[in-house]
């Protein structure tokens, strides 16, 4: 029985491990918002080697606000992209960063009600810490992106959270 488990475990590792690697030039970080019992995890920012810093196939438009009027949402606003009828995006994927280059993202927090909002991010930490340094910032309050901390603020209207990343290193693909 122990031998079967070992073989099964080895097969699972062979199948899963290639999936659990990220390239330093191809990754996405999930934005997580929470306000009371509402949670939004649909938005991502990141880089891809074939992406542009402007609009391209990697930038996903946001769906409309729900008709029931009960919502919490993060959206990257890009009216400057000039896409007819589209200015809010769930995903904002940019071209990769060169060593010592910095890029910034800004996402709007939108809610159907006022109250405390918690912002956190889901990060492939083993990859990112080796290659990037970054911050989340709202209204002068800044937290280190890779600290595992959350940014908490009182929502009173459409607010904007800023993300800044700088490439500080180069390394091979790192398994998670």
CSV table of C-alpha atoms in Angstrom, one decimal:
chain,number,residue,atom,x,y,z
A,1,UNK,CA,0.0,0.0,0.0
A,2,UNK,CA,2.8,2.4,0.9
A,3,UNK,CA,4.5,1.7,-2.5
A,4,UNK,CA,1.3,2.5,-4.4
A,5,UNK,CA,1.0,5.8,-2.5
A,6,UNK,CA,4.6,6.7,-3.4
A,7,UNK,CA,4.1,5.9,-7.0
A,8,UNK,CA,0.9,7.8,-7.1
A,9,UNK,CA,2.5,10.8,-5.4
A,10,UNK,CA,5.4,10.7,-7.9
A,11,UNK,CA,3.0,10.7,-10.8
A,12,UNK,CA,1.0,13.6,-9.4
A,13,UNK,CA,4.2,15.6,-9.0
A,14,UNK,CA,5.3,14.9,-12.6
A,15,UNK,CA,1.9,16.1,-13.8
A,16,UNK,CA,1.5,19.1,-11.5
A,17,UNK,CA,5.0,20.5,-11.1
A,18,UNK,CA,5.4,21.9,-14.6
A,19,UNK,CA,2.1,23.8,-14.1
A,20,UNK,CA,3.4,25.2,-10.8
A,21,UNK,CA,6.2,27.3,-12.4
A,22,UNK,CA,6.0,30.9,-13.4
A,23,UNK,CA,8.2,32.8,-15.7
A,24,UNK,CA,9.6,36.1,-14.5
A,25,UNK,CA,8.3,37.7,-17.7
A,26,UNK,CA,4.8,36.0,-17.7
A,27,UNK,CA,2.7,36.3,-14.5
A,28,UNK,CA,-0.5,37.7,-13.1
A,29,UNK,CA,-1.3,38.9,-9.7
A,30,UNK,CA,-5.0,38.7,-8.5
A,31,UNK,CA,-6.6,41.7,-6.8
A,32,UNK,CA,-8.9,40.7,-3.9
A,33,UNK,CA,-11.4,43.2,-2.5
A,34,UNK,CA,-13.6,42.5,0.6
A,35,UNK,CA,-16.3,44.6,2.0
A,36,UNK,CA,-18.5,43.0,4.6
A,37,UNK,CA,-19.8,39.8,3.0
A,38,UNK,CA,-19.0,40.9,-0.6
A,39,UNK,CA,-15.8,39.7,-2.2
A,40,UNK,CA,-14.3,40.5,-5.7
A,41,UNK,CA,-11.5,38.4,-7.1
A,42,UNK,CA,-12.0,38.9,-10.8
A,43,UNK,CA,-9.2,41.5,-11.5
A,44,UNK,CA,-5.6,40.9,-12.3
A,45,UNK,CA,-2.5,42.9,-13.2
A,46,UNK,CA,0.7,41.4,-14.7
A,47,UNK,CA,3.1,41.1,-17.5
A,48,UNK,CA,3.4,38.9,-20.6
A,49,UNK,CA,6.2,38.9,-23.2
A,50,UNK,CA,3.8,39.5,-26.1
A,51,UNK,CA,1.7,42.2,-24.3
A,52,UNK,CA,1.7,45.9,-25.0
A,53,UNK,CA,1.5,48.6,-22.3
A,54,UNK,CA,-1.7,49.7,-24.1
A,55,UNK,CA,-4.7,47.7,-25.1
A,56,UNK,CA,-4.2,44.3,-26.5
A,57,UNK,CA,-5.7,40.7,-26.4
A,58,UNK,CA,-4.4,40.2,-22.8
A,59,UNK,CA,-6.6,43.1,-21.4
A,60,UNK,CA,-10.0,41.8,-20.4
A,61,UNK,CA,-13.0,44.2,-20.3
A,62,UNK,CA,-15.0,44.4,-17.1
A,63,UNK,CA,-18.6,43.1,-17.2
A,64,UNK,CA,-21.4,45.6,-16.6
A,65,UNK,CA,-22.4,46.5,-13.0
A,66,UNK,CA,-25.1,44.0,-11.9
A,67,UNK,CA,-28.7,45.3,-12.2
A,68,UNK,CA,-29.5,44.4,-8.6
A,69,UNK,CA,-27.2,47.3,-7.5
A,70,UNK,CA,-25.3,45.2,-5.0
A,71,UNK,CA,-21.7,45.1,-6.1
A,72,UNK,CA,-18.0,45.4,-5.2
A,73,UNK,CA,-15.5,45.6,-8.0
A,74,UNK,CA,-11.9,46.4,-8.9
A,75,UNK,CA,-11.4,47.8,-12.4
A,76,UNK,CA,-8.5,49.2,-14.3
A,77,UNK,CA,-9.8,52.4,-16.0
A,78,UNK,CA,-8.3,53.1,-19.4
A,79,UNK,CA,-10.5,55.6,-21.3
A,80,UNK,CA,-7.2,56.8,-23.1
A,81,UNK,CA,-7.1,53.4,-25.0
A,82,UNK,CA,-10.0,54.7,-27.1
A,83,UNK,CA,-11.9,51.4,-27.3
A,84,UNK,CA,-15.5,52.4,-28.2
A,85,UNK,CA,-17.7,51.7,-25.2
A,86,UNK,CA,-15.0,50.2,-23.1
A,87,UNK,CA,-13.0,52.0,-20.5
A,88,UNK,CA,-12.9,49.5,-17.5
A,89,UNK,CA,-10.9,46.3,-17.6
A,90,UNK,CA,-10.7,43.4,-15.2
A,91,UNK,CA,-7.2,42.5,-16.4
A,92,UNK,CA,-4.4,44.9,-17.2
A,93,UNK,CA,-1.5,43.0,-18.6
A,94,UNK,CA,1.6,44.9,-19.7
A,95,UNK,CA,4.8,44.2,-21.6
A,96,UNK,CA,7.6,42.8,-19.4
A,97,UNK,CA,10.0,44.9,-17.4
A,98,UNK,CA,13.7,45.3,-18.0
A,99,UNK,CA,16.1,45.3,-15.0
A,100,UNK,CA,15.6,48.5,-12.9
A,101,UNK,CA,12.5,49.4,-14.9
A,102,UNK,CA,9.4,50.4,-13.0
A,103,UNK,CA,5.7,50.1,-14.1
A,104,UNK,CA,2.5,51.2,-12.4
A,105,UNK,CA,-1.1,50.1,-12.5
A,106,UNK,CA,-4.1,51.9,-10.9
A,107,UNK,CA,-7.4,50.3,-10.3
A,108,UNK,CA,-10.7,51.8,-9.2
A,109,UNK,CA,-12.6,50.4,-6.3
A,110,UNK,CA,-16.3,50.6,-6.8
A,111,UNK,CA,-19.0,49.5,-4.4
A,112,UNK,CA,-22.7,49.9,-4.1
A,113,UNK,CA,-22.3,51.0,-0.4
A,114,UNK,CA,-19.9,52.9,1.8
A,115,UNK,CA,-17.8,51.2,4.4
A,116,UNK,CA,-14.5,49.5,5.1
A,117,UNK,CA,-12.8,47.9,2.2
A,118,UNK,CA,-9.8,45.5,2.4
A,119,UNK,CA,-7.5,45.2,-0.5
A,120,UNK,CA,-5.0,42.3,-0.8
A,121,UNK,CA,-3.2,40.5,-3.6
A,122,UNK,CA,-2.5,36.9,-4.5
A,123,UNK,CA,1.1,36.7,-5.5
A,124,UNK,CA,3.3,33.9,-6.8
A,125,UNK,CA,5.7,35.0,-4.0
A,126,UNK,CA,8.6,32.7,-4.7
A,127,UNK,CA,8.9,34.2,-8.2
A,128,UNK,CA,8.2,37.7,-7.5
A,129,UNK,CA,10.3,38.3,-4.4
A,130,UNK,CA,13.4,37.2,-6.3
A,131,UNK,CA,12.8,39.6,-9.2
A,132,UNK,CA,10.5,42.4,-8.2
A,133,UNK,CA,9.9,45.0,-5.5
A,134,UNK,CA,6.6,46.7,-5.2
A,135,UNK,CA,4.0,48.6,-3.2
A,136,UNK,CA,0.2,49.1,-2.9
A,137,UNK,CA,-0.8,52.7,-2.2
A,138,UNK,CA,-4.1,54.4,-1.3
A,139,UNK,CA,-4.4,58.0,-0.2
A,140,UNK,CA,-0.8,58.3,1.0
A,141,UNK,CA,-0.8,54.9,2.9
A,142,UNK,CA,1.6,52.5,1.4
A,143,UNK,CA,2.3,48.8,2.1
A,144,UNK,CA,4.9,46.5,0.7
A,145,UNK,CA,3.3,44.4,-2.0
A,146,UNK,CA,4.9,41.1,-0.9
A,147,UNK,CA,4.4,41.6,2.9
A,148,UNK,CA,1.2,39.6,3.0
A,149,UNK,CA,-0.5,42.6,4.6
A,150,UNK,CA,-3.8,44.1,3.4
A,151,UNK,CA,-4.6,47.7,2.6
A,152,UNK,CA,-7.7,48.8,4.5
A,153,UNK,CA,-9.6,52.0,4.0
A,154,UNK,CA,-13.0,53.6,4.4
A,155,UNK,CA,-14.8,53.6,1.0
A,156,UNK,CA,-17.0,56.7,0.4
A,157,UNK,CA,-17.1,56.8,-3.4
A,158,UNK,CA,-15.0,55.6,-6.3
A,159,UNK,CA,-11.5,55.3,-4.9
A,160,UNK,CA,-8.2,54.4,-6.7
A,161,UNK,CA,-5.5,52.1,-5.5
A,162,UNK,CA,-2.0,52.3,-7.1
A,163,UNK,CA,0.4,49.5,-7.6
A,164,UNK,CA,4.1,50.1,-8.4
A,165,UNK,CA,6.6,47.3,-9.3
A,166,UNK,CA,10.3,47.6,-10.1
A,167,UNK,CA,12.3,44.8,-11.6
A,168,UNK,CA,15.3,44.3,-9.2
A,169,UNK,CA,16.7,41.1,-10.4
A,170,UNK,CA,16.9,38.4,-13.1
A,171,UNK,CA,16.7,34.7,-12.4
A,172,UNK,CA,15.6,31.5,-14.1
A,173,UNK,CA,12.1,30.2,-13.8
A,174,UNK,CA,11.4,29.5,-10.1
A,175,UNK,CA,9.0,26.7,-9.0
A,176,UNK,CA,6.4,27.7,-6.4
